[in-house]
Coordinates of C-alpha atoms in Angstrom, one line a residue:
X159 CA -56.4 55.1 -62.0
X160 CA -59.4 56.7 -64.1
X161 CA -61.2 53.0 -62.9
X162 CA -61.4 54.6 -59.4
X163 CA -63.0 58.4 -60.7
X164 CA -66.1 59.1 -58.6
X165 CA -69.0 57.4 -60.4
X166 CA -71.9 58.7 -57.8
X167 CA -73.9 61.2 -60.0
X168 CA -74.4 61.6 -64.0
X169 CA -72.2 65.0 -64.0
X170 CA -69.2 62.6 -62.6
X171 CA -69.6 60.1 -65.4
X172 CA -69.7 63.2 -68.1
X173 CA -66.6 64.1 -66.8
X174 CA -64.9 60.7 -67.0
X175 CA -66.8 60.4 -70.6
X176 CA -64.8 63.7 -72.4
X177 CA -61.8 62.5 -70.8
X178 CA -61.7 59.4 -72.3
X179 CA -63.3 60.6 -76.1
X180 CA -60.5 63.4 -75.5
X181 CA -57.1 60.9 -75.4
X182 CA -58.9 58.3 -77.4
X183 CA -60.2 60.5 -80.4
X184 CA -56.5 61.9 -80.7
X185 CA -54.8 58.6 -80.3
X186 CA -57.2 57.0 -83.4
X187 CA -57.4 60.1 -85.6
X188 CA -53.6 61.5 -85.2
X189 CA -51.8 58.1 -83.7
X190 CA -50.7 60.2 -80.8
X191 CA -51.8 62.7 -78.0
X192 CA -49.2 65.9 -76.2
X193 CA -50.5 64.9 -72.5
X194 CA -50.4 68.7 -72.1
X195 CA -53.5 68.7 -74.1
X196 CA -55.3 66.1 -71.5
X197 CA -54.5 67.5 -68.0
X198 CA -57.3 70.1 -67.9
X199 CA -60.1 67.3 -68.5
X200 CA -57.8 64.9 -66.3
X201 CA -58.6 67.4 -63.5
X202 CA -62.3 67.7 -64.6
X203 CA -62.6 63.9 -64.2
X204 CA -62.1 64.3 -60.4
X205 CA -60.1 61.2 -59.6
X206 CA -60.4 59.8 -56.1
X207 CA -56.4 58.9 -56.6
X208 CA -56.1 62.5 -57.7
X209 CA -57.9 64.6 -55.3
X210 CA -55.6 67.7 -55.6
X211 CA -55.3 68.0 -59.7
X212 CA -56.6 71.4 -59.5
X213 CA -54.8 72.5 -56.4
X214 CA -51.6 74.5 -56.7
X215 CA -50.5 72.0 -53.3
X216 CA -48.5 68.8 -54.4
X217 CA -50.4 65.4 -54.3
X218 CA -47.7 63.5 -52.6
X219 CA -50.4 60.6 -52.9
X220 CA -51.1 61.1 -56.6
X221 CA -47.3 61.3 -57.3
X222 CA -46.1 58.1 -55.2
X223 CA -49.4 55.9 -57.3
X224 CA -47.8 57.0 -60.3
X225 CA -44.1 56.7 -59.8
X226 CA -44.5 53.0 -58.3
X227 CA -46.5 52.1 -61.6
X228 CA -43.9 53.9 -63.9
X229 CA -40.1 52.9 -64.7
X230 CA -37.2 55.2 -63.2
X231 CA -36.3 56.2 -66.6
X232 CA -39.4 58.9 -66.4
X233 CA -37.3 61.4 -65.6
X234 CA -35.5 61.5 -68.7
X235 CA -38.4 60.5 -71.2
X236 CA -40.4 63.0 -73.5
X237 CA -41.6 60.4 -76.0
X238 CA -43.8 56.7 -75.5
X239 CA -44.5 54.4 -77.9
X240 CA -47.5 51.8 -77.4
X241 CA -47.6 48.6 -79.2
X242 CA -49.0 45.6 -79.1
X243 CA -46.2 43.0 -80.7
X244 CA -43.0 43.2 -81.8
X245 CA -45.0 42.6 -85.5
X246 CA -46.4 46.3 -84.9
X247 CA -43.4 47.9 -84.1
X248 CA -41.3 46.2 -86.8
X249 CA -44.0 47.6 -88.9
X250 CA -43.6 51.2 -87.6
X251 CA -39.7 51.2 -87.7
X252 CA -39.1 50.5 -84.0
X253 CA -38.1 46.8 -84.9
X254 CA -34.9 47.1 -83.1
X255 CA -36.7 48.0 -79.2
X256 CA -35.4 44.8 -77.8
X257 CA -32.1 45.9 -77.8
X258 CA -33.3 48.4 -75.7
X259 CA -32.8 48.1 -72.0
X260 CA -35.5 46.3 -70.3
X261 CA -36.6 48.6 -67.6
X262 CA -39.7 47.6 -65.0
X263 CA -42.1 49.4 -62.4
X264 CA -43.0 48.2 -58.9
X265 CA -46.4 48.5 -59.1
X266 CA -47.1 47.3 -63.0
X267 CA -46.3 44.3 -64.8
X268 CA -45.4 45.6 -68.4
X269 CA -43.1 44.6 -71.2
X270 CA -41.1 48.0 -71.6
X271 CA -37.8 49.0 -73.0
X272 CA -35.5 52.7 -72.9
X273 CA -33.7 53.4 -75.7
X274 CA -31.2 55.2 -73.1
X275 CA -31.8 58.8 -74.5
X276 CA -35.8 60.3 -74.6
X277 CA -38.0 57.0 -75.9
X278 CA -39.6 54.7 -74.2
X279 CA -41.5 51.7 -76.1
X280 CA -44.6 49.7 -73.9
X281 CA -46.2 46.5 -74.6
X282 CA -50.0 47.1 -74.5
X283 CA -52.7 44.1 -74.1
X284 CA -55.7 45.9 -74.5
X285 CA -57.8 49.6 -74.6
X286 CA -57.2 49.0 -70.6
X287 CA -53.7 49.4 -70.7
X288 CA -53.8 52.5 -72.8
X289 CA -56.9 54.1 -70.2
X290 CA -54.4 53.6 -67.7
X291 CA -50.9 54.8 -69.1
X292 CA -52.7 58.1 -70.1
X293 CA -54.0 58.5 -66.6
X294 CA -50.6 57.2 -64.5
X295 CA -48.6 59.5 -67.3
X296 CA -51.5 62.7 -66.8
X297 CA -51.0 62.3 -63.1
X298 CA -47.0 61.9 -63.4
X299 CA -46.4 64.9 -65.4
X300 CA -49.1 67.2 -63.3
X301 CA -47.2 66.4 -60.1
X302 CA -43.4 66.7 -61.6
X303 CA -44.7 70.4 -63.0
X304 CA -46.0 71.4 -59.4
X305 CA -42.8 70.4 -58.0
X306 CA -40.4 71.9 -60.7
X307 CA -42.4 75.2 -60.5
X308 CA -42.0 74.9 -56.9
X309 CA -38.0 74.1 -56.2
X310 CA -36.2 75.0 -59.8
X311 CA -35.2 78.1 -58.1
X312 CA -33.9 76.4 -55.0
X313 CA -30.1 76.0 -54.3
X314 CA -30.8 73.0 -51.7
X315 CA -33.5 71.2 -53.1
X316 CA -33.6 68.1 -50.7
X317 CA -34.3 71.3 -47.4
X318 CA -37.1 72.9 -50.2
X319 CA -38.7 69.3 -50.6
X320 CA -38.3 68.9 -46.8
X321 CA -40.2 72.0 -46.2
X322 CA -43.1 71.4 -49.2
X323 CA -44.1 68.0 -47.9
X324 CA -45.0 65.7 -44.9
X325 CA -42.1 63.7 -43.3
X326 CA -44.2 60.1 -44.7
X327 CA -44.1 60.7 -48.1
X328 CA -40.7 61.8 -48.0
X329 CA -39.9 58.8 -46.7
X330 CA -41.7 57.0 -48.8
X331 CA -40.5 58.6 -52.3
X332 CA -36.9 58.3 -50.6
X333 CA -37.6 54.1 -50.4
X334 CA -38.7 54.1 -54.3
X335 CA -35.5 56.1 -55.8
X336 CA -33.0 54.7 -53.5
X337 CA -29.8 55.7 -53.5
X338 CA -30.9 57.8 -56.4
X339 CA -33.0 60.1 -54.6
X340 CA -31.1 62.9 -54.8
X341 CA -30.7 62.6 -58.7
X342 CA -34.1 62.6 -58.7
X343 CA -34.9 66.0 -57.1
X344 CA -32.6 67.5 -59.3
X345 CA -34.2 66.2 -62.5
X346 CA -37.3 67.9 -61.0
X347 CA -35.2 71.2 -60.5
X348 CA -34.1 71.4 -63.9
X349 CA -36.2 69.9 -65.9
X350 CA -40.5 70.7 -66.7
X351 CA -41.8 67.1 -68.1
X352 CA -44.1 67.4 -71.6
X353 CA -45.1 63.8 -72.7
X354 CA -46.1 62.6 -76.0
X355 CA -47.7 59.6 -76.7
X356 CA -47.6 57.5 -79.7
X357 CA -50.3 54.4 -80.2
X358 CA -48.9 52.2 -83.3
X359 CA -52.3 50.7 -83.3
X360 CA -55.4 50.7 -81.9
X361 CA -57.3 48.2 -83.8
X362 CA -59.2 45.0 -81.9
X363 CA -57.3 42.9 -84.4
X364 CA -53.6 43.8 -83.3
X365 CA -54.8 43.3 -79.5
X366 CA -56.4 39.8 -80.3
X367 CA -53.8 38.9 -82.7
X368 CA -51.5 39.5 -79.9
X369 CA -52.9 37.1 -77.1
X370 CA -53.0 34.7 -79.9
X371 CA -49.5 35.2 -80.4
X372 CA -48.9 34.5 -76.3
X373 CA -50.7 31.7 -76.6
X374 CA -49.0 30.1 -79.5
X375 CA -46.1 30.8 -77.2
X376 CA -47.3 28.9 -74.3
X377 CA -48.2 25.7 -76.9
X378 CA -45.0 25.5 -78.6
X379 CA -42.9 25.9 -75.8
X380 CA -45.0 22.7 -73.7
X381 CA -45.3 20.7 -77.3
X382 CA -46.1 17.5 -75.1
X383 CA -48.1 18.9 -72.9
X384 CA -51.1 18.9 -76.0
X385 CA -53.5 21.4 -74.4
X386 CA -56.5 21.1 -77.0
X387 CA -56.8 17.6 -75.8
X388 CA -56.9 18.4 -71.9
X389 CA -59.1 19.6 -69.7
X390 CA -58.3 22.5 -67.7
X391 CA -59.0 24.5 -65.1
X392 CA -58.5 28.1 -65.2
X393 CA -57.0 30.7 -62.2
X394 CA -55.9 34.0 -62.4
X395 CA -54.0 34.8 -59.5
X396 CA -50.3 35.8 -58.0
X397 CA -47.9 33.5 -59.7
X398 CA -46.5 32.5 -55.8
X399 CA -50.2 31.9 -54.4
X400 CA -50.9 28.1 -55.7
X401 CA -47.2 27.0 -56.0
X402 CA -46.5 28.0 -52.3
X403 CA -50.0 26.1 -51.0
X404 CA -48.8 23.6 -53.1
X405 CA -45.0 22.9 -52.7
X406 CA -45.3 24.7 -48.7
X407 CA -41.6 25.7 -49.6
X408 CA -42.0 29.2 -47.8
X409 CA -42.7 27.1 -44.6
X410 CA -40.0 24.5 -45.1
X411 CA -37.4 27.2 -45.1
X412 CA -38.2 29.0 -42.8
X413 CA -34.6 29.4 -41.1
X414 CA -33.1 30.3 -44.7
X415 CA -35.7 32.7 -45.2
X416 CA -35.6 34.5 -41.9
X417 CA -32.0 34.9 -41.6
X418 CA -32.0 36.9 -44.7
X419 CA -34.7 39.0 -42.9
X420 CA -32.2 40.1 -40.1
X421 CA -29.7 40.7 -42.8
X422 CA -31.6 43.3 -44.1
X423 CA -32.0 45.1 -41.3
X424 CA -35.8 46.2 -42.4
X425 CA -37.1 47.0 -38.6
X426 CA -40.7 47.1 -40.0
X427 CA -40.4 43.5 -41.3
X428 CA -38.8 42.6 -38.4
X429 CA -40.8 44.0 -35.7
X430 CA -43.8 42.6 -37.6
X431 CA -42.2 38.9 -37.8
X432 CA -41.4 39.6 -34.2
X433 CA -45.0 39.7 -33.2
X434 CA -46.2 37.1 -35.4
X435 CA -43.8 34.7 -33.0
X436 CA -45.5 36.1 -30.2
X437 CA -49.1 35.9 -31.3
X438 CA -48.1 32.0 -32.5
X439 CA -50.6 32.0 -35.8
X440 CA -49.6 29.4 -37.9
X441 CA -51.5 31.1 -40.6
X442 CA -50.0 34.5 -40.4
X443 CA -46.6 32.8 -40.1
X444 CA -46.7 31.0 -43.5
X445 CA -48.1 34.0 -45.4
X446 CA -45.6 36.5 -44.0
X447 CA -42.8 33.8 -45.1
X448 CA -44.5 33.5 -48.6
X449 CA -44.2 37.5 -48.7
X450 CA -40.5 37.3 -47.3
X451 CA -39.5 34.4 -49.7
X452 CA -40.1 36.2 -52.8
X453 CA -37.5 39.0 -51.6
X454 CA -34.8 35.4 -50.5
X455 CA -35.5 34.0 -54.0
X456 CA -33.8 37.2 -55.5
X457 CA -30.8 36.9 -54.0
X458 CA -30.2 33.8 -53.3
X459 CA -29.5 31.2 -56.3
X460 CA -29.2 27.9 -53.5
X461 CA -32.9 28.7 -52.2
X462 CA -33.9 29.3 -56.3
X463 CA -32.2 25.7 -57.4
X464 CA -34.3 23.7 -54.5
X465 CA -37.0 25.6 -55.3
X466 CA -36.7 24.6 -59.0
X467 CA -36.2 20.8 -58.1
X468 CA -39.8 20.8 -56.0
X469 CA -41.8 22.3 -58.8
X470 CA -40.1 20.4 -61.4
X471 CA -41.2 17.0 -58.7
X472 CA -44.6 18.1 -59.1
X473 CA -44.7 18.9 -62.7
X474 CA -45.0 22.4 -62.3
X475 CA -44.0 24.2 -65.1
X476 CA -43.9 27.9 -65.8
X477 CA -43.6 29.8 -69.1
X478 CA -42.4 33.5 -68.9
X479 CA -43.8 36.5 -71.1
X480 CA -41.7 37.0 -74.2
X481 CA -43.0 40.0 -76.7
X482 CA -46.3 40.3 -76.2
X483 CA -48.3 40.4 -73.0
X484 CA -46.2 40.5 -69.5
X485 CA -48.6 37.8 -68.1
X486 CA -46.1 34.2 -66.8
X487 CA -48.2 30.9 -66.9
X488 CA -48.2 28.2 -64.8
X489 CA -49.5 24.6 -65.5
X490 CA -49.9 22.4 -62.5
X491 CA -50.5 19.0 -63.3
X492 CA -54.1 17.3 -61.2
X493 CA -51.9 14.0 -61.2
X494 CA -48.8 14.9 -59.4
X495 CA -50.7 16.5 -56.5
X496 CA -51.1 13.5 -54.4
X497 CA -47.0 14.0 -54.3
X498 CA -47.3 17.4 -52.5
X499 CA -47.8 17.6 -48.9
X500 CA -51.4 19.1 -50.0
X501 CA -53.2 16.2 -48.9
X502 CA -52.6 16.7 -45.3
X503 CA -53.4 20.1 -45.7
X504 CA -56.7 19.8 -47.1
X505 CA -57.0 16.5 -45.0
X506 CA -58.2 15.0 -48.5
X507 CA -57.0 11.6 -50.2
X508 CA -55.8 12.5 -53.6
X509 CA -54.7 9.4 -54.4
X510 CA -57.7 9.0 -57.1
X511 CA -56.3 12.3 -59.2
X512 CA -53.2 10.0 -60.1
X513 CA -54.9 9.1 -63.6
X514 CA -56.2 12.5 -63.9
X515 CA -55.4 13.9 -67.3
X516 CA -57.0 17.6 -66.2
X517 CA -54.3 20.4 -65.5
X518 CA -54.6 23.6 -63.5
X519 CA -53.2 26.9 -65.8
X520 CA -52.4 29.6 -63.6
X521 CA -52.2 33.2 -64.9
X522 CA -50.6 35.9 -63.4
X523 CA -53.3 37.6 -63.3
X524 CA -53.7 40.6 -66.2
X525 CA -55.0 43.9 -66.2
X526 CA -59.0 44.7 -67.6
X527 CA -59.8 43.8 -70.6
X528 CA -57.0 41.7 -71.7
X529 CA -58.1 39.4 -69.3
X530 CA -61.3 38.4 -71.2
X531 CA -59.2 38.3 -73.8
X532 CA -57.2 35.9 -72.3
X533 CA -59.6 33.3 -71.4
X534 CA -61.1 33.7 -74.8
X535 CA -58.6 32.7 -76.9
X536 CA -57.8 29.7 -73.9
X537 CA -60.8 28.2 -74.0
X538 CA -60.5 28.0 -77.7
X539 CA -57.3 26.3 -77.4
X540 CA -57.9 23.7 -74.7
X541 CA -59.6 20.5 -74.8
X542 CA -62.4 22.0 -71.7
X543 CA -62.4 24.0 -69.4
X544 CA -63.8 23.2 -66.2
X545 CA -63.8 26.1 -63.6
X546 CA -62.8 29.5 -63.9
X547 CA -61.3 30.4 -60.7
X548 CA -60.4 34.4 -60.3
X549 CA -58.2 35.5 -57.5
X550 CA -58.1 39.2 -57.0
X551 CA -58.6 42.4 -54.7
X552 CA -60.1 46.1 -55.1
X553 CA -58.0 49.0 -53.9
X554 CA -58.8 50.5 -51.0
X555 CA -57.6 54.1 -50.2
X556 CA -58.6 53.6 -46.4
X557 CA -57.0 50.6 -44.5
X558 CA -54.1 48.9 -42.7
X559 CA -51.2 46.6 -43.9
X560 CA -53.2 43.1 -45.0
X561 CA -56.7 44.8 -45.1
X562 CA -58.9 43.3 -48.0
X563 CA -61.6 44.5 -49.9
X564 CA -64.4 43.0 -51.3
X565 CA -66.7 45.0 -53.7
X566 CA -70.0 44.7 -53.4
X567 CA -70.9 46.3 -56.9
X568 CA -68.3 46.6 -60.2
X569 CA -69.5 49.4 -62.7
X570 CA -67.6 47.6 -66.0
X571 CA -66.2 50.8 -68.2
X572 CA -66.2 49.4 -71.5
X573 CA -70.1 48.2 -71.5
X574 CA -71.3 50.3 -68.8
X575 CA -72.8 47.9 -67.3
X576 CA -72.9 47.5 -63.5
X577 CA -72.7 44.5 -61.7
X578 CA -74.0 43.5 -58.1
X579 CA -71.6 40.9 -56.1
X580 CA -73.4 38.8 -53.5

């Protein structure tokens, strides 16, 4: 979130500068930080993603950023712990988290476990990932606190929400907590949120040691593969993106995939695929199934199982996270292409990448500064690499439903450093 702060004038940047020696002196000198302590120079910072800090009016906008990129379990947790392998929470007595309950966010891909009372323990990659807890959890516990102070004297609290905010974001918190919505309203009644967070470590050592770790993951679990000896080309993108161009198995079931649609009764989904028919754009129609396949894959074993038996055709071959960073990897064989229905797509003979020893690794793509460390320690560990290929988007706070943004200048936190785009 702090990644998006106004940067347009040298006070702005002062602002975002005391913020960030605030939380990080604490975290480095005590090993934690009361976010109670950070919300006054949260405020200062003037995030664009947290307009209304300061104002005694709830930032329905602020709130809903934070709760998709936090787990459910928020509600009932006063204590997080930050680590970067299951080696530095051994070391710091939490040795036994992964008999925790896993527990997940929409909005954030992170190893992270509840211990089912008032702890919950986070996989970190890099300093990113701790910049952007802090904020999410500053923002979280600054919006919960507006609201508690607002309806913990209310008998009704659902008519006293209804009355405090717009109809939307009702709505919209409603379609994150589910069918426990109203269990949510009434932890906010009863209960004023006061985080603490604990980093294990903060040294560069633990966060390289840990990618080195995934790595050595990735290579012992693909033993015949022998990446220091092929050449590669590196993506970072959506984990769907290149294996449905690749397999067109999104396309191919269509009927499968669209009868789960109707199922669901989703009108906006359906009103959309509606005019999609209408409009007849092939190329709209195959990314709205690759968006609707992904919600067909989860509930439907038959449509997982064939799509299993392409990849594994093609060679595709994915390794999931385990312990240290949440980031999958995919390793597409050059060779096996000229099997895919690619070729007519591209209108492109691939015969001649039969011999081709080269592989694509796919990423799912990580957040800041864990991904340079991720291509560092791959290029160290492979026999070339031969194109870097990343795949990604900037937030946009202004837009419509498939709207994409391409910056134009990147102002890099860490080195401060800014970097024009042509």
């Amino acid at each position: 979130m702090y990644n998006s702060i106004l940067m347009n004038n040298d006070g702005a940047i002062e602002q975002i500068e005391i913020y960030i020696r605030t939380y990080r002196s604490l975290l480095k000198s005590a090993g934690f930080v009361n976010i109670d302590k950070l919300t006054d120079a949260h405020k200062d910072a003037g995030s664009i993603l947290h307009e209304k800090g300061k104002s005694d009016k709830i930032d329905t906008a602020a709130f809903i950023y934070s709760l998709l990129r936090l787990p459910p379990v928020m509600s009932n947790v006063k204590k997080i712990i930050l680590g970067q392998s299951i080696r530095v929470f051994k070391n710091n007595r939490f040795g036994h988290i992964d008999e925790w309950t896993e527990v997940t966010a929409p909005g954030r891909r992170r190893k992270m476990y509840f211990n089912g009372r008032d702890t919950l323990a986070v996989y970190i990659a890099s300093v990113t990932d701790v910049d952007d807890l802090i904020t999410l959890l500053t923002s979280f516990q600054i919006e919960w606190n507006k609201l508690h102070g607002k309806i913990s004297k209310e008998r009704d609290v659902k008519k006293a929400v209804e009355n405090l905010l717009d109809p939307e974001d009702i709505f919209k918190i409603q379609k994150i907590w589910g069918d426990d919505y109203h269990k949510f309203l009434t932890a906010v009644k009863y209960r004023k949120i006061d985080f603490t967070v604990h980093l294990l470590s903060g040294s560069y050592m633990e966060y390289a040691r840990a990618t080195q770790h995934w790595w050595d993951h990735v290579d012992t679990t693909l033993p015949e593969i022998k990446f220091i000896d092929r050449p590669v080309y590196f993506v970072s993108s959506n984990s769907h993106s290149l294996v449905n161009l690749i397999t067109r198995f999104a396309l191919n079931h269509e009927k499968e995939i669209i009868e789960d649609l109707y199922k669901s009764k989703n009108e906006t989904l359906i009103n959309l695929w509606e005019k999609i028919e209408k409009e007849a754009s092939g190329v709209a129609r195959e990314y709205f199934l690759c968006y609707l396949s992904k919600k067909s894959l989860r509930q439907s074993n038959h449509l997982n199982q064939i799509k299993s038996s392409l990849e594994s055709k093609l060679g595709i071959m994915t390794i999931p996270a385990r312990h240290y960073l949440d980031i999958d990897v995919q390793i597409i064989p050059l060779a096996k292409l000229a099997q895919s229905g690619l070729a007519d797509l591209l209108n492109l003979d691939l015969k001649p990448l039969t011999d081709s020893k080269s592989l694509i690794v796919n990423i799912d793509y990580p957040l800041g500064w864990a991904a340079y460390q991720v291509l560092t320690e791959i290029g160290q560990n492979v026999g070339k690499i031969l194109g870097i290929y990343v795949m990604g988007k900037a937030a946009t706070l202004n837009a419509q439903v498939g709207d994409i943004l391409l910056p134009t200048t990147v102002f890099d936190v860490h080195t401060k450093n800014t970097y024009a785009i042509r």
